[in-house]
PDB file of C-alpha atoms in Angstrom:
ATOM      1  CA  UNK B 492      87.942  94.556 101.893  1.00  0.00           C
ATOM      2  CA  UNK B 493      89.858  91.830 103.486  1.00  0.00           C
ATOM      3  CA  UNK B 494      87.618  89.244 101.794  1.00  0.00           C
ATOM      4  CA  UNK B 495      89.605  87.549  98.437  1.00  0.00           C
ATOM      5  CA  UNK B 496      88.418  84.348  96.073  1.00  0.00           C
ATOM      6  CA  UNK B 497      92.358  83.518  95.958  1.00  0.00           C
ATOM      7  CA  UNK B 498      94.888  82.339  98.451  1.00  0.00           C
ATOM      8  CA  UNK B 499      96.075  85.614 100.081  1.00  0.00           C
ATOM      9  CA  UNK B 500     100.272  85.849  99.325  1.00  0.00           C
ATOM     10  CA  UNK B 501     102.669  88.421 100.796  1.00  0.00           C
ATOM     11  CA  UNK B 502     105.896  89.829 100.144  1.00  0.00           C
ATOM     12  CA  UNK B 503     107.908  90.019 103.344  1.00  0.00           C
ATOM     13  CA  UNK B 504     110.744  88.496 101.061  1.00  0.00           C
ATOM     14  CA  UNK B 505     112.125  86.832  97.243  1.00  0.00           C
ATOM     15  CA  UNK B 506     111.233  83.280  98.970  1.00  0.00           C
ATOM     16  CA  UNK B 507     107.660  84.316  99.117  1.00  0.00           C
ATOM     17  CA  UNK B 508     108.346  84.709  95.188  1.00  0.00           C
ATOM     18  CA  UNK B 509     108.361  81.321  93.389  1.00  0.00           C
ATOM     19  CA  UNK B 510     110.644  81.547  90.207  1.00  0.00           C
ATOM     20  CA  UNK B 511     109.248  82.219  87.452  1.00  0.00           C
ATOM     21  CA  UNK B 512     106.733  84.534  88.937  1.00  0.00           C
ATOM     22  CA  UNK B 513     110.064  87.443  88.957  1.00  0.00           C
ATOM     23  CA  UNK B 514     109.745  86.782  85.412  1.00  0.00           C
ATOM     24  CA  UNK B 515     106.126  87.627  85.325  1.00  0.00           C
ATOM     25  CA  UNK B 516     106.611  90.845  87.354  1.00  0.00           C
ATOM     26  CA  UNK B 517     109.774  92.907  84.977  1.00  0.00           C
ATOM     27  CA  UNK B 518     107.317  92.016  82.538  1.00  0.00           C
ATOM     28  CA  UNK B 519     104.481  93.848  84.273  1.00  0.00           C
ATOM     29  CA  UNK B 520     106.696  96.397  85.948  1.00  0.00           C
ATOM     30  CA  UNK B 521     108.091  96.840  81.989  1.00  0.00           C
ATOM     31  CA  UNK B 522     104.699  97.397  80.316  1.00  0.00           C
ATOM     32  CA  UNK B 523     103.499 100.550  83.605  1.00  0.00           C
ATOM     33  CA  UNK B 524     106.718 102.317  83.022  1.00  0.00           C
ATOM     34  CA  UNK B 525     105.392 102.273  79.355  1.00  0.00           C
ATOM     35  CA  UNK B 526     102.065 103.527  80.067  1.00  0.00           C
ATOM     36  CA  UNK B 527     103.593 105.961  82.624  1.00  0.00           C
ATOM     37  CA  UNK B 528     105.723 107.185  79.822  1.00  0.00           C
ATOM     38  CA  UNK B 529     103.068 107.922  77.337  1.00  0.00           C
ATOM     39  CA  UNK B 530     100.269 108.714  79.611  1.00  0.00           C
ATOM     40  CA  UNK B 531      98.205 106.172  79.428  1.00  0.00           C
ATOM     41  CA  UNK B 532      95.637 105.510  82.763  1.00  0.00           C
ATOM     42  CA  UNK B 533      95.520 102.818  84.357  1.00  0.00           C
ATOM     43  CA  UNK B 534      92.582 101.540  86.543  1.00  0.00           C
ATOM     44  CA  UNK B 535      93.110  98.261  87.765  1.00  0.00           C
ATOM     45  CA  UNK B 536      92.815  99.099  91.644  1.00  0.00           C
ATOM     46  CA  UNK B 537      90.037 101.076  91.215  1.00  0.00           C
ATOM     47  CA  UNK B 538      88.674 102.066  94.903  1.00  0.00           C
ATOM     48  CA  UNK B 539      91.365  99.973  96.444  1.00  0.00           C
ATOM     49  CA  UNK B 540      93.111 101.136  99.613  1.00  0.00           C
ATOM     50  CA  UNK B 541      96.702 100.159 101.120  1.00  0.00           C
ATOM     51  CA  UNK B 542      97.534 100.880 104.522  1.00  0.00           C
ATOM     52  CA  UNK B 543     101.585 102.652 104.571  1.00  0.00           C
ATOM     53  CA  UNK B 544     102.852 101.494 107.892  1.00  0.00           C
ATOM     54  CA  UNK B 545     106.273 103.458 109.317  1.00  0.00           C
ATOM     55  CA  UNK B 546     108.852 102.872 112.210  1.00  0.00           C
ATOM     56  CA  UNK B 547     111.941 104.026 109.819  1.00  0.00           C
ATOM     57  CA  UNK B 548     111.386 107.214 108.003  1.00  0.00           C
ATOM     58  CA  UNK B 549     111.957 107.218 104.368  1.00  0.00           C
ATOM     59  CA  UNK B 550     111.868 108.804 100.960  1.00  0.00           C
ATOM     60  CA  UNK B 551     111.169 106.301  98.237  1.00  0.00           C
ATOM     61  CA  UNK B 552     109.610 103.348 100.007  1.00  0.00           C
ATOM     62  CA  UNK B 553     106.800 106.432 101.203  1.00  0.00           C
ATOM     63  CA  UNK B 554     106.269 108.422  97.747  1.00  0.00           C
ATOM     64  CA  UNK B 555     106.894 105.710  95.294  1.00  0.00           C
ATOM     65  CA  UNK B 556     104.386 102.804  96.586  1.00  0.00           C
ATOM     66  CA  UNK B 557     102.080 106.773  97.144  1.00  0.00           C
ATOM     67  CA  UNK B 558     102.473 107.731  93.920  1.00  0.00           C
ATOM     68  CA  UNK B 559     102.525 103.841  92.453  1.00  0.00           C
ATOM     69  CA  UNK B 560      98.816 103.469  94.213  1.00  0.00           C
ATOM     70  CA  UNK B 561      97.153 106.605  92.537  1.00  0.00           C
ATOM     71  CA  UNK B 562      98.436 106.093  88.993  1.00  0.00           C
ATOM     72  CA  UNK B 563      96.254 102.274  89.754  1.00  0.00           C
ATOM     73  CA  UNK B 564      93.532 103.891  89.938  1.00  0.00           C
ATOM     74  CA  UNK B 565      93.983 103.208  94.042  1.00  0.00           C
ATOM     75  CA  UNK B 566      95.074 105.254  98.045  1.00  0.00           C
ATOM     76  CA  UNK B 567      96.966 105.708  99.860  1.00  0.00           C
ATOM     77  CA  UNK B 568      97.455 105.595 103.570  1.00  0.00           C
ATOM     78  CA  UNK B 569      99.773 107.053 105.288  1.00  0.00           C
ATOM     79  CA  UNK B 570     100.537 106.014 108.895  1.00  0.00           C
ATOM     80  CA  UNK B 571     103.305 106.626 111.218  1.00  0.00           C
ATOM     81  CA  UNK B 572     103.558 104.938 114.344  1.00  0.00           C
ATOM     82  CA  UNK B 573     103.222 107.978 115.898  1.00  0.00           C
ATOM     83  CA  UNK B 574      99.936 108.485 114.749  1.00  0.00           C
ATOM     84  CA  UNK B 575      97.906 105.394 115.026  1.00  0.00           C
ATOM     85  CA  UNK B 576      97.537 103.139 117.813  1.00  0.00           C
ATOM     86  CA  UNK B 577     100.207 100.788 116.980  1.00  0.00           C
ATOM     87  CA  UNK B 578     102.290 103.200 118.301  1.00  0.00           C
ATOM     88  CA  UNK B 579     101.164 103.953 121.456  1.00  0.00           C
ATOM     89  CA  UNK B 580     101.197  99.820 122.726  1.00  0.00           C
ATOM     90  CA  UNK B 581      98.244  97.821 120.377  1.00  0.00           C
ATOM     91  CA  UNK B 582      99.587  94.777 119.470  1.00  0.00           C
ATOM     92  CA  UNK B 583     101.030  93.653 116.098  1.00  0.00           C
ATOM     93  CA  UNK B 584      97.700  90.977 115.857  1.00  0.00           C
ATOM     94  CA  UNK B 585      95.474  92.970 117.046  1.00  0.00           C
ATOM     95  CA  UNK B 586      96.532  96.519 114.480  1.00  0.00           C
ATOM     96  CA  UNK B 587      96.827  93.395 111.441  1.00  0.00           C
ATOM     97  CA  UNK B 588      93.413  92.695 112.478  1.00  0.00           C
ATOM     98  CA  UNK B 589      91.728  95.881 112.721  1.00  0.00           C
ATOM     99  CA  UNK B 590      93.605  97.336 109.290  1.00  0.00           C
ATOM    100  CA  UNK B 591      92.413  94.224 107.331  1.00  0.00           C
ATOM    101  CA  UNK B 592      88.744  94.949 107.841  1.00  0.00           C
ATOM    102  CA  UNK B 593      88.944  98.575 106.073  1.00  0.00           C
ATOM    103  CA  UNK B 594      91.749  98.672 103.360  1.00  0.00           C
ATOM    104  CA  UNK B 595      93.498  96.457 100.799  1.00  0.00           C
ATOM    105  CA  UNK B 596      97.072  95.607 101.376  1.00  0.00           C
ATOM    106  CA  UNK B 597      99.468  96.793 103.410  1.00  0.00           C
ATOM    107  CA  UNK B 598     102.667  97.759 103.320  1.00  0.00           C
ATOM    108  CA  UNK B 599     104.721  98.036 106.641  1.00  0.00           C
ATOM    109  CA  UNK B 600     108.889  98.990 106.564  1.00  0.00           C
ATOM    110  CA  UNK B 601     110.369  98.853 110.396  1.00  0.00           C
ATOM    111  CA  UNK B 602     112.945  97.659 112.244  1.00  0.00           C
ATOM    112  CA  UNK B 603     112.195  93.854 113.735  1.00  0.00           C
ATOM    113  CA  UNK B 604     111.569  92.110 111.499  1.00  0.00           C
ATOM    114  CA  UNK B 605     109.212  89.816 113.148  1.00  0.00           C
ATOM    115  CA  UNK B 606     106.383  92.467 112.668  1.00  0.00           C
ATOM    116  CA  UNK B 607     106.324  91.654 109.653  1.00  0.00           C
ATOM    117  CA  UNK B 608     105.861  88.178 109.766  1.00  0.00           C
ATOM    118  CA  UNK B 609     103.226  88.557 112.353  1.00  0.00           C
ATOM    119  CA  UNK B 610     101.327  90.781 110.485  1.00  0.00           C
ATOM    120  CA  UNK B 611     101.689  88.848 107.889  1.00  0.00           C
ATOM    121  CA  UNK B 612     100.085  85.778 109.689  1.00  0.00           C
ATOM    122  CA  UNK B 613      97.290  87.958 111.601  1.00  0.00           C
ATOM    123  CA  UNK B 614      96.258  90.142 109.004  1.00  0.00           C
ATOM    124  CA  UNK B 615      93.421  88.128 105.741  1.00  0.00           C
ATOM    125  CA  UNK B 616      95.609  90.815 102.829  1.00  0.00           C
ATOM    126  CA  UNK B 617      98.542  90.953 101.679  1.00  0.00           C
ATOM    127  CA  UNK B 618     101.233  91.921 103.316  1.00  0.00           C
ATOM    128  CA  UNK B 619     104.189  93.337 102.007  1.00  0.00           C
ATOM    129  CA  UNK B 620     107.249  94.225 103.092  1.00  0.00           C
ATOM    130  CA  UNK B 621     108.832  98.170 102.743  1.00  0.00           C
ATOM    131  CA  UNK B 622     112.385  97.276 104.336  1.00  0.00           C
ATOM    132  CA  UNK B 623     112.893  95.589 107.631  1.00  0.00           C
ATOM    133  CA  UNK B 624     116.065  95.628 109.219  1.00  0.00           C
ATOM    134  CA  UNK B 625     116.203  91.498 108.303  1.00  0.00           C
ATOM    135  CA  UNK B 626     115.445  92.468 104.258  1.00  0.00           C
ATOM    136  CA  UNK B 627     114.758  94.558 101.639  1.00  0.00           C
ATOM    137  CA  UNK B 628     113.248  92.669  98.711  1.00  0.00           C
ATOM    138  CA  UNK B 629     110.706  95.384  97.103  1.00  0.00           C
ATOM    139  CA  UNK B 630     114.915  97.244  96.732  1.00  0.00           C
ATOM    140  CA  UNK B 631     116.322  93.762  94.818  1.00  0.00           C
ATOM    141  CA  UNK B 632     113.132  93.949  92.275  1.00  0.00           C
ATOM    142  CA  UNK B 633     113.448  96.912  91.124  1.00  0.00           C
ATOM    143  CA  UNK B 634     117.656  96.641  91.385  1.00  0.00           C
ATOM    144  CA  UNK B 635     117.964  93.168  89.345  1.00  0.00           C
ATOM    145  CA  UNK B 636     114.649  94.823  86.936  1.00  0.00           C
ATOM    146  CA  UNK B 637     117.399  97.874  86.276  1.00  0.00           C
ATOM    147  CA  UNK B 638     119.903  95.796  86.265  1.00  0.00           C
ATOM    148  CA  UNK B 639     118.097  93.147  82.770  1.00  0.00           C
ATOM    149  CA  UNK B 640     117.118  97.068  80.878  1.00  0.00           C
ATOM    150  CA  UNK B 641     120.489  97.747  80.448  1.00  0.00           C
ATOM    151  CA  UNK B 642     123.070  94.813  80.718  1.00  0.00           C
ATOM    152  CA  UNK B 643     119.717  92.298  79.875  1.00  0.00           C
ATOM    153  CA  UNK B 644     119.181  88.844  82.395  1.00  0.00           C
ATOM    154  CA  UNK B 645     121.471  88.807  85.426  1.00  0.00           C
ATOM    155  CA  UNK B 646     121.038  85.206  85.416  1.00  0.00           C
ATOM    156  CA  UNK B 647     124.407  83.741  85.723  1.00  0.00           C
ATOM    157  CA  UNK B 648     125.820  87.047  86.066  1.00  0.00           C
ATOM    158  CA  UNK B 649     128.628  88.323  88.616  1.00  0.00           C
ATOM    159  CA  UNK B 650     126.845  91.068  91.476  1.00  0.00           C
ATOM    160  CA  UNK B 651     129.206  91.792  93.582  1.00  0.00           C
ATOM    161  CA  UNK B 652     128.893  92.961  97.483  1.00  0.00           C
ATOM    162  CA  UNK B 653     130.684  95.576  98.765  1.00  0.00           C
ATOM    163  CA  UNK B 654     130.804  96.653 103.257  1.00  0.00           C
ATOM    164  CA  UNK B 655     128.219  95.808 105.600  1.00  0.00           C
ATOM    165  CA  UNK B 656     126.545  92.557 105.123  1.00  0.00           C
ATOM    166  CA  UNK B 657     122.972  94.153 106.130  1.00  0.00           C
ATOM    167  CA  UNK B 658     119.732  93.571 104.657  1.00  0.00           C
ATOM    168  CA  UNK B 659     120.362  94.520 101.417  1.00  0.00           C
ATOM    169  CA  UNK B 660     123.513  91.772 101.345  1.00  0.00           C
ATOM    170  CA  UNK B 661     120.629  89.425 102.911  1.00  0.00           C
ATOM    171  CA  UNK B 662     118.018  90.085 100.420  1.00  0.00           C
ATOM    172  CA  UNK B 663     120.867  89.968  97.638  1.00  0.00           C
ATOM    173  CA  UNK B 664     122.017  85.988  98.851  1.00  0.00           C
ATOM    174  CA  UNK B 665     117.515  84.829  98.676  1.00  0.00           C
ATOM    175  CA  UNK B 666     118.015  86.361  94.887  1.00  0.00           C
ATOM    176  CA  UNK B 667     120.803  84.798  94.026  1.00  0.00           C
ATOM    177  CA  UNK B 668     120.506  81.660  94.576  1.00  0.00           C
ATOM    178  CA  UNK B 669     115.834  82.532  94.006  1.00  0.00           C
ATOM    179  CA  UNK B 670     116.850  83.860  90.362  1.00  0.00           C
ATOM    180  CA  UNK B 671     120.070  82.537  89.405  1.00  0.00           C
ATOM    181  CA  UNK B 672     122.933  84.244  89.535  1.00  0.00           C
ATOM    182  CA  UNK B 673     126.312  84.356  91.355  1.00  0.00           C
ATOM    183  CA  UNK B 674     127.156  86.489  93.792  1.00  0.00           C
ATOM    184  CA  UNK B 675     130.415  87.409  96.216  1.00  0.00           C
ATOM    185  CA  UNK B 676     129.888  89.567  99.319  1.00  0.00           C
ATOM    186  CA  UNK B 677     132.838  91.576 100.965  1.00  0.00           C
ATOM    187  CA  UNK B 678     133.044  91.761 104.124  1.00  0.00           C
ATOM    188  CA  UNK B 679     135.022  92.324 107.249  1.00  0.00           C
ATOM    189  CA  UNK B 680     134.997  90.190 110.006  1.00  0.00           C
ATOM    190  CA  UNK B 681     132.773  90.772 112.263  1.00  0.00           C
ATOM    191  CA  UNK B 682     130.046  92.543 109.894  1.00  0.00           C
ATOM    192  CA  UNK B 683     129.063  89.088 107.816  1.00  0.00           C
ATOM    193  CA  UNK B 684     125.009  88.903 106.055  1.00  0.00           C
ATOM    194  CA  UNK B 685     122.705  86.561 108.467  1.00  0.00           C
ATOM    195  CA  UNK B 686     124.829  83.551 109.025  1.00  0.00           C
ATOM    196  CA  UNK B 687     120.638  82.238 109.486  1.00  0.00           C
ATOM    197  CA  UNK B 688     119.378  83.632 105.558  1.00  0.00           C
ATOM    198  CA  UNK B 689     123.236  82.207 104.666  1.00  0.00           C
ATOM    199  CA  UNK B 690     122.303  79.013 105.403  1.00  0.00           C
ATOM    200  CA  UNK B 691     119.009  78.337 104.230  1.00  0.00           C
ATOM    201  CA  UNK B 692     120.238  80.514 100.776  1.00  0.00           C
ATOM    202  CA  UNK B 693     122.677  77.727 100.745  1.00  0.00           C
ATOM    203  CA  UNK B 694     121.344  75.048 101.280  1.00  0.00           C
ATOM    204  CA  UNK B 695     118.201  75.548  98.578  1.00  0.00           C
ATOM    205  CA  UNK B 696     121.070  76.064  95.993  1.00  0.00           C
ATOM    206  CA  UNK B 697     122.711  73.084  96.747  1.00  0.00           C
ATOM    207  CA  UNK B 698     119.570  71.167  96.319  1.00  0.00           C
ATOM    208  CA  UNK B 699     118.643  73.263  93.071  1.00  0.00           C
ATOM    209  CA  UNK B 700     119.609  73.210  89.576  1.00  0.00           C
ATOM    210  CA  UNK B 701     120.870  76.682  88.883  1.00  0.00           C
ATOM    211  CA  UNK B 702     123.890  78.755  87.612  1.00  0.00           C
ATOM    212  CA  UNK B 703     124.533  80.609  91.206  1.00  0.00           C
ATOM    213  CA  UNK B 704     127.052  80.458  93.967  1.00  0.00           C
ATOM    214  CA  UNK B 705     127.509  82.653  97.042  1.00  0.00           C
ATOM    215  CA  UNK B 706     131.245  83.580  97.799  1.00  0.00           C
ATOM    216  CA  UNK B 707     132.203  85.560 101.273  1.00  0.00           C
ATOM    217  CA  UNK B 708     135.847  87.034 100.846  1.00  0.00           C
ATOM    218  CA  UNK B 709     136.731  90.283 102.742  1.00  0.00           C
ATOM    219  CA  UNK B 710     139.315  91.252 100.410  1.00  0.00           C
ATOM    220  CA  UNK B 711     136.561  93.718  97.784  1.00  0.00           C
ATOM    221  CA  UNK B 712     139.430  94.181  95.135  1.00  0.00           C
ATOM    222  CA  UNK B 713     138.081  90.130  94.888  1.00  0.00           C
ATOM    223  CA  UNK B 714     134.683  90.910  95.278  1.00  0.00           C
ATOM    224  CA  UNK B 715     134.810  92.853  92.369  1.00  0.00           C
ATOM    225  CA  UNK B 716     136.760  90.783  89.871  1.00  0.00           C
ATOM    226  CA  UNK B 717     135.579  90.189  86.816  1.00  0.00           C
ATOM    227  CA  UNK B 718     132.239  91.940  88.439  1.00  0.00           C
ATOM    228  CA  UNK B 719     128.933  92.724  86.488  1.00  0.00           C
ATOM    229  CA  UNK B 720     127.321  94.940  88.746  1.00  0.00           C
ATOM    230  CA  UNK B 721     128.578  95.943  91.918  1.00  0.00           C
ATOM    231  CA  UNK B 722     126.519  97.520  94.752  1.00  0.00           C
ATOM    232  CA  UNK B 723     126.745  98.839  98.149  1.00  0.00           C
ATOM    233  CA  UNK B 724     124.954 100.793 101.333  1.00  0.00           C
ATOM    234  CA  UNK B 725     125.520 102.616 103.769  1.00  0.00           C
ATOM    235  CA  UNK B 726     128.169 102.065 106.595  1.00  0.00           C
ATOM    236  CA  UNK B 727     125.863 102.721 109.172  1.00  0.00           C
ATOM    237  CA  UNK B 728     121.502 101.902 108.864  1.00  0.00           C
ATOM    238  CA  UNK B 729     118.417 103.538 110.879  1.00  0.00           C
ATOM    239  CA  UNK B 730     119.489 102.715 114.698  1.00  0.00           C
ATOM    240  CA  UNK B 731     123.383 102.373 114.036  1.00  0.00           C
ATOM    241  CA  UNK B 732     124.215 105.351 115.155  1.00  0.00           C
ATOM    242  CA  UNK B 733     125.568 105.173 117.499  1.00  0.00           C
ATOM    243  CA  UNK B 734     128.445 102.832 115.774  1.00  0.00           C
ATOM    244  CA  UNK B 735     128.840 105.761 113.194  1.00  0.00           C
ATOM    245  CA  UNK B 736     132.884 106.122 114.449  1.00  0.00           C
ATOM    246  CA  UNK B 737     133.169 102.966 114.942  1.00  0.00           C
ATOM    247  CA  UNK B 738     132.137 101.645 111.582  1.00  0.00           C
ATOM    248  CA  UNK B 739     133.802 104.786 109.829  1.00  0.00           C
ATOM    249  CA  UNK B 740     137.197 102.647 110.801  1.00  0.00           C
ATOM    250  CA  UNK B 741     135.912  98.873 110.249  1.00  0.00           C
ATOM    251  CA  UNK B 742     134.534  99.729 106.909  1.00  0.00           C
ATOM    252  CA  UNK B 743     137.092 102.949 105.801  1.00  0.00           C
ATOM    253  CA  UNK B 744     139.368  99.551 103.275  1.00  0.00           C
ATOM    254  CA  UNK B 745     135.469  99.223 101.866  1.00  0.00           C
ATOM    255  CA  UNK B 746     135.060 101.868  99.868  1.00  0.00           C
ATOM    256  CA  UNK B 747     133.832 101.661  96.435  1.00  0.00           C
ATOM    257  CA  UNK B 748     136.089 103.831  94.119  1.00  0.00           C
ATOM    258  CA  UNK B 749     137.230 104.494  90.744  1.00  0.00           C
ATOM    259  CA  UNK B 750     139.883 102.252  91.273  1.00  0.00           C
ATOM    260  CA  UNK B 751     137.468  99.618  92.891  1.00  0.00           C
ATOM    261  CA  UNK B 752     135.645  99.943  90.078  1.00  0.00           C
ATOM    262  CA  UNK B 753     138.445  99.291  87.814  1.00  0.00           C
ATOM    263  CA  UNK B 754     138.754  95.621  89.273  1.00  0.00           C
ATOM    264  CA  UNK B 755     134.982  94.896  88.335  1.00  0.00           C
ATOM    265  CA  UNK B 756     133.841  94.437  84.262  1.00  0.00           C
ATOM    266  CA  UNK B 757     134.607  97.273  82.059  1.00  0.00           C
ATOM    267  CA  UNK B 758     130.399  96.659  81.643  1.00  0.00           C
ATOM    268  CA  UNK B 759     130.038  96.940  84.436  1.00  0.00           C
ATOM    269  CA  UNK B 760     126.987  98.868  86.474  1.00  0.00           C
ATOM    270  CA  UNK B 761     126.808 100.454  89.947  1.00  0.00           C
ATOM    271  CA  UNK B 762     124.139  99.979  92.565  1.00  0.00           C
ATOM    272  CA  UNK B 763     123.124 101.562  95.306  1.00  0.00           C
ATOM    273  CA  UNK B 764     119.956 102.087  97.334  1.00  0.00           C
ATOM    274  CA  UNK B 765     119.530 105.324  98.578  1.00  0.00           C
ATOM    275  CA  UNK B 766     120.593 107.978 100.181  1.00  0.00           C
ATOM    276  CA  UNK B 767     123.915 107.569  99.787  1.00  0.00           C
ATOM    277  CA  UNK B 768     126.947 109.482 101.822  1.00  0.00           C
ATOM    278  CA  UNK B 769     129.669 109.859  98.990  1.00  0.00           C
ATOM    279  CA  UNK B 770     133.540 109.664 100.615  1.00  0.00           C
ATOM    280  CA  UNK B 771     131.880 106.902 103.004  1.00  0.00           C
ATOM    281  CA  UNK B 772     131.118 103.900 101.541  1.00  0.00           C
ATOM    282  CA  UNK B 773     130.979 105.512  98.023  1.00  0.00           C
ATOM    283  CA  UNK B 774     132.777 108.304  96.216  1.00  0.00           C
ATOM    284  CA  UNK B 775     131.248 111.377  94.058  1.00  0.00           C
ATOM    285  CA  UNK B 776     133.264 110.683  91.174  1.00  0.00           C
ATOM    286  CA  UNK B 777     131.632 106.526  90.758  1.00  0.00           C
ATOM    287  CA  UNK B 778     127.782 108.202  92.080  1.00  0.00           C
ATOM    288  CA  UNK B 779     128.025 110.685  89.358  1.00  0.00           C
ATOM    289  CA  UNK B 780     129.455 108.639  87.677  1.00  0.00           C
ATOM    290  CA  UNK B 781     129.537 107.202  83.957  1.00  0.00           C
ATOM    291  CA  UNK B 782     128.763 103.640  85.026  1.00  0.00           C
ATOM    292  CA  UNK B 783     126.069 104.565  88.004  1.00  0.00           C
ATOM    293  CA  UNK B 784     122.352 103.896  87.342  1.00  0.00           C
ATOM    294  CA  UNK B 785     121.691 105.281  91.429  1.00  0.00           C
ATOM    295  CA  UNK B 786     118.746 107.144  89.990  1.00  0.00           C
ATOM    296  CA  UNK B 787     116.455 104.561  86.976  1.00  0.00           C
ATOM    297  CA  UNK B 788     117.455 102.537  90.321  1.00  0.00           C
ATOM    298  CA  UNK B 789     116.063 104.832  91.950  1.00  0.00           C
ATOM    299  CA  UNK B 790     112.953 104.944  89.734  1.00  0.00           C
ATOM    300  CA  UNK B 791     112.820 102.047  89.663  1.00  0.00           C
ATOM    301  CA  UNK B 792     111.262 101.124  92.893  1.00  0.00           C
ATOM    302  CA  UNK B 793     107.712 102.626  91.679  1.00  0.00           C
ATOM    303  CA  UNK B 794     107.253 100.323  88.164  1.00  0.00           C
ATOM    304  CA  UNK B 795     108.283  97.651  90.015  1.00  0.00           C
ATOM    305  CA  UNK B 796     106.640  98.381  93.033  1.00  0.00           C
ATOM    306  CA  UNK B 797     103.073  99.031  91.028  1.00  0.00           C
ATOM    307  CA  UNK B 798     103.353  95.085  89.333  1.00  0.00           C
ATOM    308  CA  UNK B 799     104.156  93.715  92.464  1.00  0.00           C
ATOM    309  CA  UNK B 800     100.921  95.474  94.177  1.00  0.00           C
ATOM    310  CA  UNK B 801      98.675  94.413  91.047  1.00  0.00           C
ATOM    311  CA  UNK B 802     100.299  91.292  91.996  1.00  0.00           C
ATOM    312  CA  UNK B 803      98.813  90.416  95.327  1.00  0.00           C
ATOM    313  CA  UNK B 804      95.825  92.682  95.793  1.00  0.00           C
ATOM    314  CA  UNK B 805      94.343  91.158  92.074  1.00  0.00           C
ATOM    315  CA  UNK B 806      95.845  87.164  92.291  1.00  0.00           C
ATOM    316  CA  UNK B 807      97.822  87.976  89.876  1.00  0.00           C
ATOM    317  CA  UNK B 808      98.698  90.092  86.584  1.00  0.00           C
ATOM    318  CA  UNK B 809      96.057  92.269  84.496  1.00  0.00           C
ATOM    319  CA  UNK B 810      95.283  90.483  81.472  1.00  0.00           C
ATOM    320  CA  UNK B 811      96.000  93.182  79.188  1.00  0.00           C
ATOM    321  CA  UNK B 812      98.228  94.492  77.504  1.00  0.00           C
TER     322      UNK B 812
END
């Protein structure tokens, strides 16, 4: 374990994927989803093991990765910071090197993005960012996949982000310039996306011939104007609980309700990475409405992540149909 014939690949951000690899992953995710629906067994990761390190609690990330490894014939190990020496002072570097001797891949869900970068630097097996305070690549890949299941290619379309400039907003920025679509982010003053990520994305956008753009606005109605996809997240993320009251006041005008959705394209979809706080960032009418695809979006974490696991652990997707 930890010994591979091809160079190790990690997925820490969407900039770790080449343009054509988005399509490769989505095609494989479609195949895996159809096989699961037909109860066709897949044994691509027989005998392989994934270590899942959790500093942040999770429903979708834990269950989708754990179930995904099982469905591919492998095994996933849930490791919270309370269960291993990493939570008692062992350095990330040392944990990375030790775990690489036992497992075939490491998924990390943590606060500080630097921790996944260090883990990837010192691990000899693939490292997957299951979420940090900076980026959430697996979720946005599943979101793009979901849109394309429902509406066809997202390339060149208009996507609206409404609310906090958090890890999801940062990842949508990377997706816009790497995959190619028009992203408008409606965020209140002082709650914009990460400046370094925005600068890097704009620099790449200027250097590439791609049908894409990045626009930052304050008015949520302007942000969703004619959008094909409207997406949002909670106003208060894990670790920000002490700011909850302040954030509710700041973001009150950024609630996605039926009136706001009416400003989007008539066929627009609504997405939310969940968990959702009905009555805060989104109304129950929108979350449960006909334009919402949040449950399909959540399910597709499983299928896309299975494709990611194969892609990284096997050095590419299997040749089988």
